[in-house]
PDB file of C-alpha atoms in Angstrom:
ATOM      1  CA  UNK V1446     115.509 103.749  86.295  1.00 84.00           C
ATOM      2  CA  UNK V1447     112.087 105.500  86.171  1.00 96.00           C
ATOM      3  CA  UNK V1448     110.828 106.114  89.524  1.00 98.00           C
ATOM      4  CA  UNK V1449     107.465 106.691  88.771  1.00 99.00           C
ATOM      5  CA  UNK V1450     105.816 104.225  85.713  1.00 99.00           C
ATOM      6  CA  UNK V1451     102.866 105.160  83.544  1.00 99.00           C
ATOM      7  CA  UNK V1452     101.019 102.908  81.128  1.00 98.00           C
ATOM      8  CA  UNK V1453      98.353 102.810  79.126  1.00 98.00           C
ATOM      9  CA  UNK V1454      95.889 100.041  77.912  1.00 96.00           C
ATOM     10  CA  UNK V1455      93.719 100.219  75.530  1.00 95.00           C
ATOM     11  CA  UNK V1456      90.246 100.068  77.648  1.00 93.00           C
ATOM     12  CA  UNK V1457      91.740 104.038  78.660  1.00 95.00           C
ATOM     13  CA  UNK V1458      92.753 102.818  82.167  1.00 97.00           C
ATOM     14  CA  UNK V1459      96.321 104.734  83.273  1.00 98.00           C
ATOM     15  CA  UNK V1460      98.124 102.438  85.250  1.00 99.00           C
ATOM     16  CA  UNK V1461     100.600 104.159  87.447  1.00 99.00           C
ATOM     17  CA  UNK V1462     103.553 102.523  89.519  1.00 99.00           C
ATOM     18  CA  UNK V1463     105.296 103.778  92.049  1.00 99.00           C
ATOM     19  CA  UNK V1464     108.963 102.036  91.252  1.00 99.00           C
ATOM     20  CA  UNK V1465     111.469 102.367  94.130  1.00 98.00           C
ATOM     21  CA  UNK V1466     111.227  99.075  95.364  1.00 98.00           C
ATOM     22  CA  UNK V1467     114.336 100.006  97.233  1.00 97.00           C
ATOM     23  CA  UNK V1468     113.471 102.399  98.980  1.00 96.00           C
ATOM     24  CA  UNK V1469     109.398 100.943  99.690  1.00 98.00           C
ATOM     25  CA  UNK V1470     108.299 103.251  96.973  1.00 99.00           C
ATOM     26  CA  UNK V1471     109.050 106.002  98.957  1.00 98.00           C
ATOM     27  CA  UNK V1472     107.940 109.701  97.544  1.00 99.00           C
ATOM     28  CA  UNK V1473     110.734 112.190  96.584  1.00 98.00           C
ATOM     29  CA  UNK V1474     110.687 115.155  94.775  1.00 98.00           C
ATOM     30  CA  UNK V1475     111.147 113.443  91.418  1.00 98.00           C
ATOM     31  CA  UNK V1476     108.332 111.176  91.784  1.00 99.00           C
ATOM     32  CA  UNK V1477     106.217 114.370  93.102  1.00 99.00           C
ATOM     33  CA  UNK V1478     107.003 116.165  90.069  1.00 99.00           C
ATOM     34  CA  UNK V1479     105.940 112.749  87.665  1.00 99.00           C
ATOM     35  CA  UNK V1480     102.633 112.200  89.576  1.00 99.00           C
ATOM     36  CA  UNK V1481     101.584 115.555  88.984  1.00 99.00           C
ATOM     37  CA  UNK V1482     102.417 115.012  85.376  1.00 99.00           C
ATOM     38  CA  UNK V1483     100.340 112.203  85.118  1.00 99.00           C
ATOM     39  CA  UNK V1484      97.753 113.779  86.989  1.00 99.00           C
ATOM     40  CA  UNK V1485      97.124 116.779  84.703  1.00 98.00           C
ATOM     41  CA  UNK V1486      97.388 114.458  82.360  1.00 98.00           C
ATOM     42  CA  UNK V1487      94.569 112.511  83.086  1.00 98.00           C
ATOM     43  CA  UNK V1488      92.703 115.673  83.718  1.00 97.00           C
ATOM     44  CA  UNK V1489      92.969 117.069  80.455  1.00 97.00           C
ATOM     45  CA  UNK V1490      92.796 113.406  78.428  1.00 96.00           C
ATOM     46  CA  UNK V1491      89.544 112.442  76.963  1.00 93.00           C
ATOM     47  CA  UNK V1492      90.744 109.051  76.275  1.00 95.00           C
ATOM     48  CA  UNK V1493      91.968 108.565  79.733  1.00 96.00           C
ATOM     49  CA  UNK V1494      89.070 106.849  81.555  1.00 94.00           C
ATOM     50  CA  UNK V1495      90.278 105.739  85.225  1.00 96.00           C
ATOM     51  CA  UNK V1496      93.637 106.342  87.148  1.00 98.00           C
ATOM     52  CA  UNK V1497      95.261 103.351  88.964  1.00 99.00           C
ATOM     53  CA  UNK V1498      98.287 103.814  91.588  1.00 99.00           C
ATOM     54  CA  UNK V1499     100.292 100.913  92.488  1.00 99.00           C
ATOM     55  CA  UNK V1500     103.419  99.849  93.967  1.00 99.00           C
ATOM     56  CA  UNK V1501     106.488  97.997  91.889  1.00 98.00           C
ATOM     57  CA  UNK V1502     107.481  94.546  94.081  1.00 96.00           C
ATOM     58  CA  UNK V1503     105.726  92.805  96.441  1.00 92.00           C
ATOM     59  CA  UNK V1504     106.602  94.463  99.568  1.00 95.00           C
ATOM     60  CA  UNK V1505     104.886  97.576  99.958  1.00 98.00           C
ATOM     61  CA  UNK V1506     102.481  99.997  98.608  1.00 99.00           C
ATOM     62  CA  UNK V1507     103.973 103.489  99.532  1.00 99.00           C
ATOM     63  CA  UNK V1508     106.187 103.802 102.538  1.00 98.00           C
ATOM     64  CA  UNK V1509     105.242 107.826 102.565  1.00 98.00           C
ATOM     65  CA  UNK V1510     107.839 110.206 102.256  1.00 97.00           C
ATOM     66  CA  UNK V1511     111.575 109.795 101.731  1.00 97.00           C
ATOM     67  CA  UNK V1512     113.011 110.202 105.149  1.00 91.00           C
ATOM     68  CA  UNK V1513     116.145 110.036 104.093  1.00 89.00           C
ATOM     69  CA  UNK V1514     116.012 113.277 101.913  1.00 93.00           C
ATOM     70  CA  UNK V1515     113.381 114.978 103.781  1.00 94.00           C
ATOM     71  CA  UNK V1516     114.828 114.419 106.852  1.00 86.00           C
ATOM     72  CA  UNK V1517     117.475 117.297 105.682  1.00 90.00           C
ATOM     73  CA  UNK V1518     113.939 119.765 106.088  1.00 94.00           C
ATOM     74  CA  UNK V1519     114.681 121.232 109.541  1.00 92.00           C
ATOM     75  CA  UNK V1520     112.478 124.065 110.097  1.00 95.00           C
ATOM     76  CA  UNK V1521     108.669 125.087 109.702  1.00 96.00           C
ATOM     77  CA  UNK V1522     109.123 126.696 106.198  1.00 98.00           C
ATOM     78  CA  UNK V1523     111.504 124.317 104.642  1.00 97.00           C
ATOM     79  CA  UNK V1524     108.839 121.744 105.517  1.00 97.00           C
ATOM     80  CA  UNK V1525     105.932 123.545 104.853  1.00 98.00           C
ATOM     81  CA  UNK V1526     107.460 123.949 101.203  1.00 98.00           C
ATOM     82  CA  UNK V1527     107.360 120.332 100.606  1.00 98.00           C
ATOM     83  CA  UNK V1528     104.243 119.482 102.312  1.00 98.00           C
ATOM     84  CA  UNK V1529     102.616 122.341 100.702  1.00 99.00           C
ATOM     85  CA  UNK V1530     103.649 120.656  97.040  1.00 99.00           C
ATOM     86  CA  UNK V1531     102.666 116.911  97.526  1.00 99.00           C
ATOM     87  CA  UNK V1532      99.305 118.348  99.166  1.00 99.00           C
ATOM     88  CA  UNK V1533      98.603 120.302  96.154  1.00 99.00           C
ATOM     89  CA  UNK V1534      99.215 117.149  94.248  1.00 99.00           C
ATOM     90  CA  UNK V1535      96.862 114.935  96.584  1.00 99.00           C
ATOM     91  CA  UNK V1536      94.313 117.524  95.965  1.00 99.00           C
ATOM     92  CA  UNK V1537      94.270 117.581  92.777  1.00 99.00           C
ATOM     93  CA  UNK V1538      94.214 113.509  92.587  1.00 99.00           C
ATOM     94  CA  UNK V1539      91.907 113.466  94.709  1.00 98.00           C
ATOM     95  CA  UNK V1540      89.592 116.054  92.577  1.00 98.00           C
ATOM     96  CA  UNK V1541      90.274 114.643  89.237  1.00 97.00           C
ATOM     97  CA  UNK V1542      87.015 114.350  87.627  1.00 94.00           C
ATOM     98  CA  UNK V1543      87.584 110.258  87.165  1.00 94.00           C
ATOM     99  CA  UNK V1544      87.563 107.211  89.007  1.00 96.00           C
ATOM    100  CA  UNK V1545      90.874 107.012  91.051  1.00 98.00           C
ATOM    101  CA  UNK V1546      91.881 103.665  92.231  1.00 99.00           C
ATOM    102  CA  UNK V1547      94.522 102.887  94.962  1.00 99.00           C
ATOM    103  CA  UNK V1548      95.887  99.054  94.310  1.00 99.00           C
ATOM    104  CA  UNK V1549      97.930  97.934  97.190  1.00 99.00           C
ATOM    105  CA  UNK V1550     100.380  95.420  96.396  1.00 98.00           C
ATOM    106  CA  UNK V1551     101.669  95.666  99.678  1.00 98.00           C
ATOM    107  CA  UNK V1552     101.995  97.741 103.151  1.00 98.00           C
ATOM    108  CA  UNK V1553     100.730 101.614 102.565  1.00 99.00           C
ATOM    109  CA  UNK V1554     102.101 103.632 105.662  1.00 98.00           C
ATOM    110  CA  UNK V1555     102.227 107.392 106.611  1.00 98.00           C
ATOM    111  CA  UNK V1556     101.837 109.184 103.066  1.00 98.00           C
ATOM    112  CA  UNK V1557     101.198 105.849 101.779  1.00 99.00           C
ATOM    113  CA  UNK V1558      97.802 106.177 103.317  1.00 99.00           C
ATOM    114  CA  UNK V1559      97.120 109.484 102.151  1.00 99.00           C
ATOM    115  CA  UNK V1560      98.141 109.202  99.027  1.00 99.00           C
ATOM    116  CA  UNK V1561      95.100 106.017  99.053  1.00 99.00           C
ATOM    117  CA  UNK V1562      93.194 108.290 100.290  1.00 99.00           C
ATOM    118  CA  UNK V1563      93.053 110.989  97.831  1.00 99.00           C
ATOM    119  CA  UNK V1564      91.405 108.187  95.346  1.00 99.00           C
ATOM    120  CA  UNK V1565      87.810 107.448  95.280  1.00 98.00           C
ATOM    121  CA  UNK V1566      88.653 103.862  95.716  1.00 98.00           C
ATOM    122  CA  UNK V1567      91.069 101.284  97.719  1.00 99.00           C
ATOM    123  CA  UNK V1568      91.429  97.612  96.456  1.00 99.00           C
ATOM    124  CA  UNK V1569      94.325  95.485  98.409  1.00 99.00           C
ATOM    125  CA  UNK V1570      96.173  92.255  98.365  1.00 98.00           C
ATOM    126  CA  UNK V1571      94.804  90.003 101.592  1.00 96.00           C
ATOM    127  CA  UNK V1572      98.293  90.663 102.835  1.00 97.00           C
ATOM    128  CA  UNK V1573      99.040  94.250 102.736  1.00 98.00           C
ATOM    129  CA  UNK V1574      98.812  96.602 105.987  1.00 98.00           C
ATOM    130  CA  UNK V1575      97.820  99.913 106.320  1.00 99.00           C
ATOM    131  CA  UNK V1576      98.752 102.942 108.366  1.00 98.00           C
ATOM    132  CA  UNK V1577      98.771 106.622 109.659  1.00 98.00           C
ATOM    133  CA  UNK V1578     101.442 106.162 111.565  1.00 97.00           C
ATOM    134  CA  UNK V1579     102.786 109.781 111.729  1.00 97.00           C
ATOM    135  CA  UNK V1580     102.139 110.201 115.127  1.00 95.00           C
ATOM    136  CA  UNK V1581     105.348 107.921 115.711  1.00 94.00           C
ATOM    137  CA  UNK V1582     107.335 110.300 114.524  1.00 94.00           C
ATOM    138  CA  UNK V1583     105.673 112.873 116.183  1.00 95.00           C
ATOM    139  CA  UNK V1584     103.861 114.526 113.304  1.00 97.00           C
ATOM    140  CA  UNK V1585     100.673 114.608 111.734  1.00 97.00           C
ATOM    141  CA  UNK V1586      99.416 114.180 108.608  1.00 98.00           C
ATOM    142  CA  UNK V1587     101.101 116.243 106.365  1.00 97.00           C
ATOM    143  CA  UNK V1588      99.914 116.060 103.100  1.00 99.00           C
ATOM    144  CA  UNK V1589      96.270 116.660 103.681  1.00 99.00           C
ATOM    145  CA  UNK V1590      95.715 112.844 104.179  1.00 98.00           C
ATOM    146  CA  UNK V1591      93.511 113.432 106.997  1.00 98.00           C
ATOM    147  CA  UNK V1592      91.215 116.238 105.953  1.00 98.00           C
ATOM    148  CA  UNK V1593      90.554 114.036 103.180  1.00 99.00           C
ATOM    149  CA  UNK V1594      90.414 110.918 105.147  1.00 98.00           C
ATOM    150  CA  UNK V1595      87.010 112.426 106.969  1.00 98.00           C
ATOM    151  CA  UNK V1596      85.538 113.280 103.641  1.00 98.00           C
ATOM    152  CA  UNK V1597      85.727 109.451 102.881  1.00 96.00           C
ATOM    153  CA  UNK V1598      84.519 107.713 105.831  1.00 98.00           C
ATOM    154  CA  UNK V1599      82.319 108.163 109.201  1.00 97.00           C
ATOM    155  CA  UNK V1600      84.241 110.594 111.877  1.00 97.00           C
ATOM    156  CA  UNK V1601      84.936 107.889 114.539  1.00 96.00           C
ATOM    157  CA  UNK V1602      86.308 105.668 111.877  1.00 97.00           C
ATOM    158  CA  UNK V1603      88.772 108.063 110.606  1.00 98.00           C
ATOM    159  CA  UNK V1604      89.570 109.026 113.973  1.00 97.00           C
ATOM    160  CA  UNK V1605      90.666 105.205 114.656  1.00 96.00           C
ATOM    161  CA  UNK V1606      92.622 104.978 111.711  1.00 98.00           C
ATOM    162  CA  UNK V1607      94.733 108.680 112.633  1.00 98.00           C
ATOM    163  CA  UNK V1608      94.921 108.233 116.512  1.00 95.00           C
ATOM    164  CA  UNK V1609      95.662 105.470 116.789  1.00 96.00           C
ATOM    165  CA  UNK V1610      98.748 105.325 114.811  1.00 96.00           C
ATOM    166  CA  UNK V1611      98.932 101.574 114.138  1.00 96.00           C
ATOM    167  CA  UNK V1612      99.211  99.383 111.426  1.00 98.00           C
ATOM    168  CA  UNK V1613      95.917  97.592 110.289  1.00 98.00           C
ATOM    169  CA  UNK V1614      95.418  94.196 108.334  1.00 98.00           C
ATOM    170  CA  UNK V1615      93.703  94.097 104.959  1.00 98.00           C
ATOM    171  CA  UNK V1616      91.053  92.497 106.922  1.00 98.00           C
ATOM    172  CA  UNK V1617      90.495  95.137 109.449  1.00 98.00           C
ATOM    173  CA  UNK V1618      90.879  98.409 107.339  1.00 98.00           C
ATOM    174  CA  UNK V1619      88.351  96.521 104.880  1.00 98.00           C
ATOM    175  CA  UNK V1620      85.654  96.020 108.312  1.00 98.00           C
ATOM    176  CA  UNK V1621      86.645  99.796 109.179  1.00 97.00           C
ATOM    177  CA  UNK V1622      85.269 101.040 105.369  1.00 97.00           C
ATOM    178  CA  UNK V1623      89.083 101.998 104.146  1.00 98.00           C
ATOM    179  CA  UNK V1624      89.713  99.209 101.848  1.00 99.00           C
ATOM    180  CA  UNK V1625      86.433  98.324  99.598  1.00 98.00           C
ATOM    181  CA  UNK V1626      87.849  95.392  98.138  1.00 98.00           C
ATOM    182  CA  UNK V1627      90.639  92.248  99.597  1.00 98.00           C
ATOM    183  CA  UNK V1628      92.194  90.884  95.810  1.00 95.00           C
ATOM    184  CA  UNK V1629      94.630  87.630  95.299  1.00 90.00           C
ATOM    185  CA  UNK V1630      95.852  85.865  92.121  1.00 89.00           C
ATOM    186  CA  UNK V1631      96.747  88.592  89.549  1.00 94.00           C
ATOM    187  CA  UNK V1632      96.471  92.210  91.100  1.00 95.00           C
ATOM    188  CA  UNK V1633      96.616  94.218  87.766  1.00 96.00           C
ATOM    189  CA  UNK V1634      94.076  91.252  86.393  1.00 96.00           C
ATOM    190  CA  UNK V1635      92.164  90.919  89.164  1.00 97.00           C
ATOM    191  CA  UNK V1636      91.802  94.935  89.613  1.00 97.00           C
ATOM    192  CA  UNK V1637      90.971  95.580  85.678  1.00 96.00           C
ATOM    193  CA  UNK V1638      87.934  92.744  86.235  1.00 96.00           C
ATOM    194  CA  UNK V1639      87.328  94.859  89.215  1.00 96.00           C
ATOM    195  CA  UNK V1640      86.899  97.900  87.041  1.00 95.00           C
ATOM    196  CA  UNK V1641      84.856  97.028  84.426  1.00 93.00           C
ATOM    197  CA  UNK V1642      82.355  95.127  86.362  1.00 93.00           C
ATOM    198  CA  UNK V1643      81.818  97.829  88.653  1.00 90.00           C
ATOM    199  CA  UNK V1644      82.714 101.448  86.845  1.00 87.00           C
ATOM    200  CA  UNK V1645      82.609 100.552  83.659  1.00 78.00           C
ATOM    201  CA  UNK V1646      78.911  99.522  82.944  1.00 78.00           C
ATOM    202  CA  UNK V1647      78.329 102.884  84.760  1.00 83.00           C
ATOM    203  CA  UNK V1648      80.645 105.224  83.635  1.00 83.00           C
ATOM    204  CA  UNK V1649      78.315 108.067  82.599  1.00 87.00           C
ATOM    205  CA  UNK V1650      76.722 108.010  85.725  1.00 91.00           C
ATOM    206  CA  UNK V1651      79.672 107.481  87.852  1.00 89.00           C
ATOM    207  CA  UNK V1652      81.197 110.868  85.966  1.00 89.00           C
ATOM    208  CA  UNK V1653      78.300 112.648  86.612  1.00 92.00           C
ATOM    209  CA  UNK V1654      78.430 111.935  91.093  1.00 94.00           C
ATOM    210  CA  UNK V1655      81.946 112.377  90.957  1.00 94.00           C
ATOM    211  CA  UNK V1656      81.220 115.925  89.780  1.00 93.00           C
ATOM    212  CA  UNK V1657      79.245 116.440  92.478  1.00 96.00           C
ATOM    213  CA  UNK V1658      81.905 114.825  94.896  1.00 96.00           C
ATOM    214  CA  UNK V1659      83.889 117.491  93.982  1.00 95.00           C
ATOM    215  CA  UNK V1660      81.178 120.240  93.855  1.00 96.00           C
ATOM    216  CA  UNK V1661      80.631 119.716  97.442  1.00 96.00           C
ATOM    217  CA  UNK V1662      84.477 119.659  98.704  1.00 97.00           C
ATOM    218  CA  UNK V1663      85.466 122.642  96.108  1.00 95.00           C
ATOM    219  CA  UNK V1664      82.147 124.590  98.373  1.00 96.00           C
ATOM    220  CA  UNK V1665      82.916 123.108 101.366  1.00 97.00           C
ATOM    221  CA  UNK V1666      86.473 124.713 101.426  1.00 98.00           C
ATOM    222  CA  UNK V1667      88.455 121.414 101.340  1.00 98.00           C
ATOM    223  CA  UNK V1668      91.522 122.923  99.713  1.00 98.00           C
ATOM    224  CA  UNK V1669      92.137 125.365 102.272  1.00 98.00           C
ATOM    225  CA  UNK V1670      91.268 123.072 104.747  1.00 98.00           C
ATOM    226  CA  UNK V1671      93.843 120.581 103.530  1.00 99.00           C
ATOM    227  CA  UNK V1672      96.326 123.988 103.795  1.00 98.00           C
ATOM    228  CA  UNK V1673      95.650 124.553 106.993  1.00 98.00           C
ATOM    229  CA  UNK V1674      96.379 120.598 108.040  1.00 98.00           C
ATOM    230  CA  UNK V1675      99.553 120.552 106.372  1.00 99.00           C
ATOM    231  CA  UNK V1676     100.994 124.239 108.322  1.00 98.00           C
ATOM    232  CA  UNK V1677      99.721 122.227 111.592  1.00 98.00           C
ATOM    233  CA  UNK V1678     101.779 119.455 110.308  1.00 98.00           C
ATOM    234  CA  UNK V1679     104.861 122.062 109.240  1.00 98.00           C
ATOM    235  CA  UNK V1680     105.176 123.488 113.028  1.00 97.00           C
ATOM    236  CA  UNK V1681     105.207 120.099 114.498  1.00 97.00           C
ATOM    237  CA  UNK V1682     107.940 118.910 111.992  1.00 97.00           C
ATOM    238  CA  UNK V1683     110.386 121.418 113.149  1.00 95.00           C
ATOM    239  CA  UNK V1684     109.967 120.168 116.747  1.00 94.00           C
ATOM    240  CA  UNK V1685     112.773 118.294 118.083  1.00 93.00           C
ATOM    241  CA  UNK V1686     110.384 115.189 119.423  1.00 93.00           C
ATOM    242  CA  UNK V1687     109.750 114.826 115.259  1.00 94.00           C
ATOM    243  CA  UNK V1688     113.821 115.389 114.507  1.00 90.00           C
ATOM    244  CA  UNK V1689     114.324 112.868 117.187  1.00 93.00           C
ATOM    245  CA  UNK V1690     112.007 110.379 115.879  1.00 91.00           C
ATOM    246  CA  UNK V1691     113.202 110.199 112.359  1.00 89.00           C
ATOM    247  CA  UNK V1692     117.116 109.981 113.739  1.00 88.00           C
ATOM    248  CA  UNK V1693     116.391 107.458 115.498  1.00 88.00           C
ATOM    249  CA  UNK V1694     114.237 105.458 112.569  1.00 84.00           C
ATOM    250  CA  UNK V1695     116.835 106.255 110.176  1.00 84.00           C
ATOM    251  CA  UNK V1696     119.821 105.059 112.904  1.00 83.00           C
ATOM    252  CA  UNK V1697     117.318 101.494 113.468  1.00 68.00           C
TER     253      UNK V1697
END
C-alpha cells in the first residue's frame, strides 16, 4: 500500500494524501522521502497549479511523527538527523512558489500542525481538532512548525496555540486565525469550489504576493531560523522527561 497518494486533476490541482489510516497518517521516513518528491515536483511543474495535503479516513489529519519508529532516536544527533530532514521538507512546502492548501479531514496534532502550517492555507471539517501538543512529550516543535507558525499569524496567537499544548476545535482554531475556512458535505468537492472561487480568478496575482511571501522569509533568515528551532528541539529529545513521555504514550 502507498503511504503517501498523489493525484492529479485536470484544473492542475495536486491532490496529496497522507494514507496510513492505521497508524493516524503518521510521518515516517518513507512518506518523508514521497512528500519531498511531490514537492519538487510541484516546484518544477508548470502545469501544476495548487498543492493540496489531506488525510486518507475519517479520523485524523496527521498524527505527527511515527513514535513508534522514531522513538528508537535516542540521542541529540540521531534526532537532529531526522528533524533536520522533515524541516527541510516543511521549508521547502512552505516556500513553494504556489498556493499550498492543508485539508483536514480530521484531528492534525504535533507535526500534524506543522506540517498545516507550512501551507499558505488551512480549510477543515467542523469536526477536526488541532494541536501543538509537543510539550506533552516534553519537546518542542521540531520540524520548524513554530518558526513558521509566527510568520502566519499575530505573536500572542501563535503563542496560545504552542504553550498551551492543547487540542483546539475547528471552531476555536478558526476564531484564533489558524483555520480560514470550517467545510462539510464533500471535502475534496467542497475544497476544489473553495479553490477556484477564491485562487483561481486570481491566480496571476496571487503568484505574484506569494513571491514576495517568500522574498521576505528567504531575507528575513527563516531557514536558518527554522534550523536553529529544530537543534533546540534535538537537545530536548534526548532528555529523559521526552524518552519518558513517549514510553509511556506508546505503553497507554
Amino acid at each position: 500500500m502507498e503511504k503517501l497518494i498523489v493525484e492529479r486533476d485536470e484544473a492542475g490541482i495536486v491532490w496529496v494524501t497522507l494514507n496510513r489510516p492505521e497508524r493516524r497518517n503518521a510521518v515516517d521516513y518513507d512518506v518523508m522521502d514521497a512528500l519531498d518528491k511531490v514537492v519538487r515536483e510541484v516546484s518544477q511543474s508548470e502545469k501544476d497549479k495548487a498543492l493540496v495535503i489531506t488525510g486518507a479516513g475519517d479520523k485524523a489529519f496527521c498524527s505527527g511523527g511515527d513514535l513508534q519508529q522514531f522513538h528508537g532516536l535516542y540521542t541529540r544527533e540521531e534526532a537532529l538527523e531526522m528533524l533536520s530532514k522533515m524541516g527541510g521538507i516543511l521549508y521547502k512546502l512552505m516556500t513553494l512558489p504556489k498556493p499550498t492548501i492543508a485539508l483536514l479531514n480530521g484531528t492534525a496534532v504535533g507535526g500534524g500542525c506543522e506540517i498545516a502550517a507550512a501551507c499558505d492555507y488551512r480549510l477543515a471539517i467542523n469536526t477536526a481538532q488541532v494541536g501543538f501538543v509537543q510539550g506533552h512529550l516534553g519537546i518542542t516543535t521540531g520540524w520548524g512548525g513554530g518558526t513558521m507558525l509566527y510568520e502566519k499569524l499575530r505573536h500572542d496567537q501563535a503563542m496560545q496555540l504552542l504553550y498551551s499544548a492543547k487540542r483546539y476545535s475547528a471552531e476555536e482554531a478558526h476564531t484564533i486565525g489558524f483555520i480560514h475556512k470550517i467545510i462539510d458535505g464533500d471535502l475534496k468537492l467542497s475544497c476544489r469550489n473553495w479553490i477556484e472561487e477564491t485562487l483561481s480568478p486570481r491566480a496571476e496575482v496571487l503568484a505574484a504576493y506569494k513571491k514576495i511571501a517568500v522574498r521576505k522569509w528567504k531575507v528575513t533568515g527563516l531557514q536558518e531560523r527554522m534550523r536553529e528551532e529544530i537543534e533546540e528541539c534535538a537537545v530536548l529529545w534526548e532528555g529523559d522527561a521526552h524518552h519518558q513521555a513517549v514510553a509511556a504514550f506508546l505503553e497507554g
